[in-house]
């Protein structure tokens, strides 16, 4: 059965856009939608791409090229960052990501931490074991579930993380020569894609 799609949100957004834009354009409205949509915590699965609504054209052919460029950008991030994390005793960028996330989370189970960062389970467990052995992490038994161990940053791990963060400020800016507006649009797009794929992944 065909899915019923409501165009009312699009119309309401268009009316809102017209209230502050004296010279409305389709490109301007697309940017307006892009910046406003990421204020929501979830993605409406009944929505359709803006361009398809306005023109009836499909944009699915753009996905392969976008995926290739995102993959390539990730390679550049590793090229810029890996020498720095290795300088401070880490083996991979994933280890740095684990340290950074634990600074915010404070404490987490091994399984949830591995799933959160989309790391293959065996690889993740080996990595955490190595980081524990090197004194970057510490662990304790979860008093609410004694079958589970919780890990957190050690003093050495915290010091190592801040040394790396200080050095990362000196590397090539991953956002290149994008201006402030372009950076905000790009970041909002990434946030929207992250929400979409996180909801699909169901880890």
PDB file of C-alpha atoms in Angstrom, residues 120-195:
ATOM      1  CA  UNK A 120      33.335  -4.547  15.285  1.00  0.00           C
ATOM      2  CA  UNK A 121      32.871  -6.356  18.618  1.00  0.00           C
ATOM      3  CA  UNK A 122      36.035  -8.499  18.686  1.00  0.00           C
ATOM      4  CA  UNK A 123      38.165  -5.594  17.478  1.00  0.00           C
ATOM      5  CA  UNK A 124      36.598  -3.326  20.101  1.00  0.00           C
ATOM      6  CA  UNK A 125      37.173  -5.759  22.967  1.00  0.00           C
ATOM      7  CA  UNK A 126      40.826  -6.219  21.975  1.00  0.00           C
ATOM      8  CA  UNK A 127      41.243  -2.461  21.777  1.00  0.00           C
ATOM      9  CA  UNK A 128      39.713  -1.848  25.224  1.00  0.00           C
ATOM     10  CA  UNK A 129      41.840  -4.637  26.701  1.00  0.00           C
ATOM     11  CA  UNK A 130      44.971  -2.984  25.288  1.00  0.00           C
ATOM     12  CA  UNK A 131      43.937   0.453  26.604  1.00  0.00           C
ATOM     13  CA  UNK A 132      43.307  -1.015  30.071  1.00  0.00           C
ATOM     14  CA  UNK A 133      46.699  -2.721  30.012  1.00  0.00           C
ATOM     15  CA  UNK A 134      48.373   0.568  29.021  1.00  0.00           C
ATOM     16  CA  UNK A 135      46.736   2.380  31.921  1.00  0.00           C
ATOM     17  CA  UNK A 136      44.566   4.676  29.790  1.00  0.00           C
ATOM     18  CA  UNK A 137      41.323   3.234  31.175  1.00  0.00           C
ATOM     19  CA  UNK A 138      40.165   1.774  34.468  1.00  0.00           C
ATOM     20  CA  UNK A 139      37.318  -0.620  35.206  1.00  0.00           C
ATOM     21  CA  UNK A 140      35.101  -1.648  38.088  1.00  0.00           C
ATOM     22  CA  UNK A 141      32.253  -4.074  38.658  1.00  0.00           C
ATOM     23  CA  UNK A 142      28.795  -2.610  38.081  1.00  0.00           C
ATOM     24  CA  UNK A 143      27.109  -2.790  41.497  1.00  0.00           C
ATOM     25  CA  UNK A 144      23.690  -2.928  39.832  1.00  0.00           C
ATOM     26  CA  UNK A 145      24.716  -5.880  37.646  1.00  0.00           C
ATOM     27  CA  UNK A 146      27.827  -7.646  38.926  1.00  0.00           C
ATOM     28  CA  UNK A 147      28.148  -9.594  35.688  1.00  0.00           C
ATOM     29  CA  UNK A 148      29.054  -6.339  33.954  1.00  0.00           C
ATOM     30  CA  UNK A 149      32.161  -4.164  34.215  1.00  0.00           C
ATOM     31  CA  UNK A 150      32.133  -0.422  33.686  1.00  0.00           C
ATOM     32  CA  UNK A 151      35.105   1.431  32.250  1.00  0.00           C
ATOM     33  CA  UNK A 152      36.149   5.033  32.657  1.00  0.00           C
ATOM     34  CA  UNK A 153      39.129   7.302  32.027  1.00  0.00           C
ATOM     35  CA  UNK A 154      42.154   6.888  34.242  1.00  0.00           C
ATOM     36  CA  UNK A 155      44.307   9.852  35.242  1.00  0.00           C
ATOM     37  CA  UNK A 156      46.790   8.856  32.534  1.00  0.00           C
ATOM     38  CA  UNK A 157      43.983   8.555  29.986  1.00  0.00           C
ATOM     39  CA  UNK A 158      42.657  12.028  30.820  1.00  0.00           C
ATOM     40  CA  UNK A 159      46.127  13.586  30.576  1.00  0.00           C
ATOM     41  CA  UNK A 160      46.786  11.820  27.269  1.00  0.00           C
ATOM     42  CA  UNK A 161      43.458  12.976  25.849  1.00  0.00           C
ATOM     43  CA  UNK A 162      44.115  16.654  26.617  1.00  0.00           C
ATOM     44  CA  UNK A 163      47.620  16.467  25.179  1.00  0.00           C
ATOM     45  CA  UNK A 164      46.173  15.069  21.941  1.00  0.00           C
ATOM     46  CA  UNK A 165      43.391  17.682  21.842  1.00  0.00           C
ATOM     47  CA  UNK A 166      45.975  20.439  22.174  1.00  0.00           C
ATOM     48  CA  UNK A 167      48.033  19.037  19.312  1.00  0.00           C
ATOM     49  CA  UNK A 168      45.010  18.442  17.059  1.00  0.00           C
ATOM     50  CA  UNK A 169      44.408  22.197  17.027  1.00  0.00           C
ATOM     51  CA  UNK A 170      47.536  22.535  14.893  1.00  0.00           C
ATOM     52  CA  UNK A 171      46.556  20.174  12.059  1.00  0.00           C
ATOM     53  CA  UNK A 172      44.813  21.013   8.801  1.00  0.00           C
ATOM     54  CA  UNK A 173      41.223  22.170   9.355  1.00  0.00           C
ATOM     55  CA  UNK A 174      39.027  19.334   8.105  1.00  0.00           C
ATOM     56  CA  UNK A 175      36.425  21.890   6.964  1.00  0.00           C
ATOM     57  CA  UNK A 176      39.000  23.526   4.727  1.00  0.00           C
ATOM     58  CA  UNK A 177      38.119  26.956   3.336  1.00  0.00           C
ATOM     59  CA  UNK A 178      34.370  26.783   4.058  1.00  0.00           C
ATOM     60  CA  UNK A 179      33.004  30.043   5.448  1.00  0.00           C
ATOM     61  CA  UNK A 180      30.878  30.285   8.605  1.00  0.00           C
ATOM     62  CA  UNK A 181      27.547  29.773   6.821  1.00  0.00           C
ATOM     63  CA  UNK A 182      28.854  26.828   4.808  1.00  0.00           C
ATOM     64  CA  UNK A 183      30.274  25.224   7.950  1.00  0.00           C
ATOM     65  CA  UNK A 184      26.964  25.530   9.778  1.00  0.00           C
ATOM     66  CA  UNK A 185      25.031  24.063   6.832  1.00  0.00           C
ATOM     67  CA  UNK A 186      27.490  21.203   6.474  1.00  0.00           C
ATOM     68  CA  UNK A 187      27.406  20.415  10.197  1.00  0.00           C
ATOM     69  CA  UNK A 188      23.607  20.463  10.250  1.00  0.00           C
ATOM     70  CA  UNK A 189      23.538  18.108   7.270  1.00  0.00           C
ATOM     71  CA  UNK A 190      25.895  15.695   9.034  1.00  0.00           C
ATOM     72  CA  UNK A 191      23.778  15.815  12.201  1.00  0.00           C
ATOM     73  CA  UNK A 192      20.649  15.030  10.212  1.00  0.00           C
ATOM     74  CA  UNK A 193      22.317  12.101   8.445  1.00  0.00           C
ATOM     75  CA  UNK A 194      23.675  10.807  11.755  1.00  0.00           C
ATOM     76  CA  UNK A 195      20.199  10.802  13.306  1.00  0.00           C
TER      77      UNK A 195
END
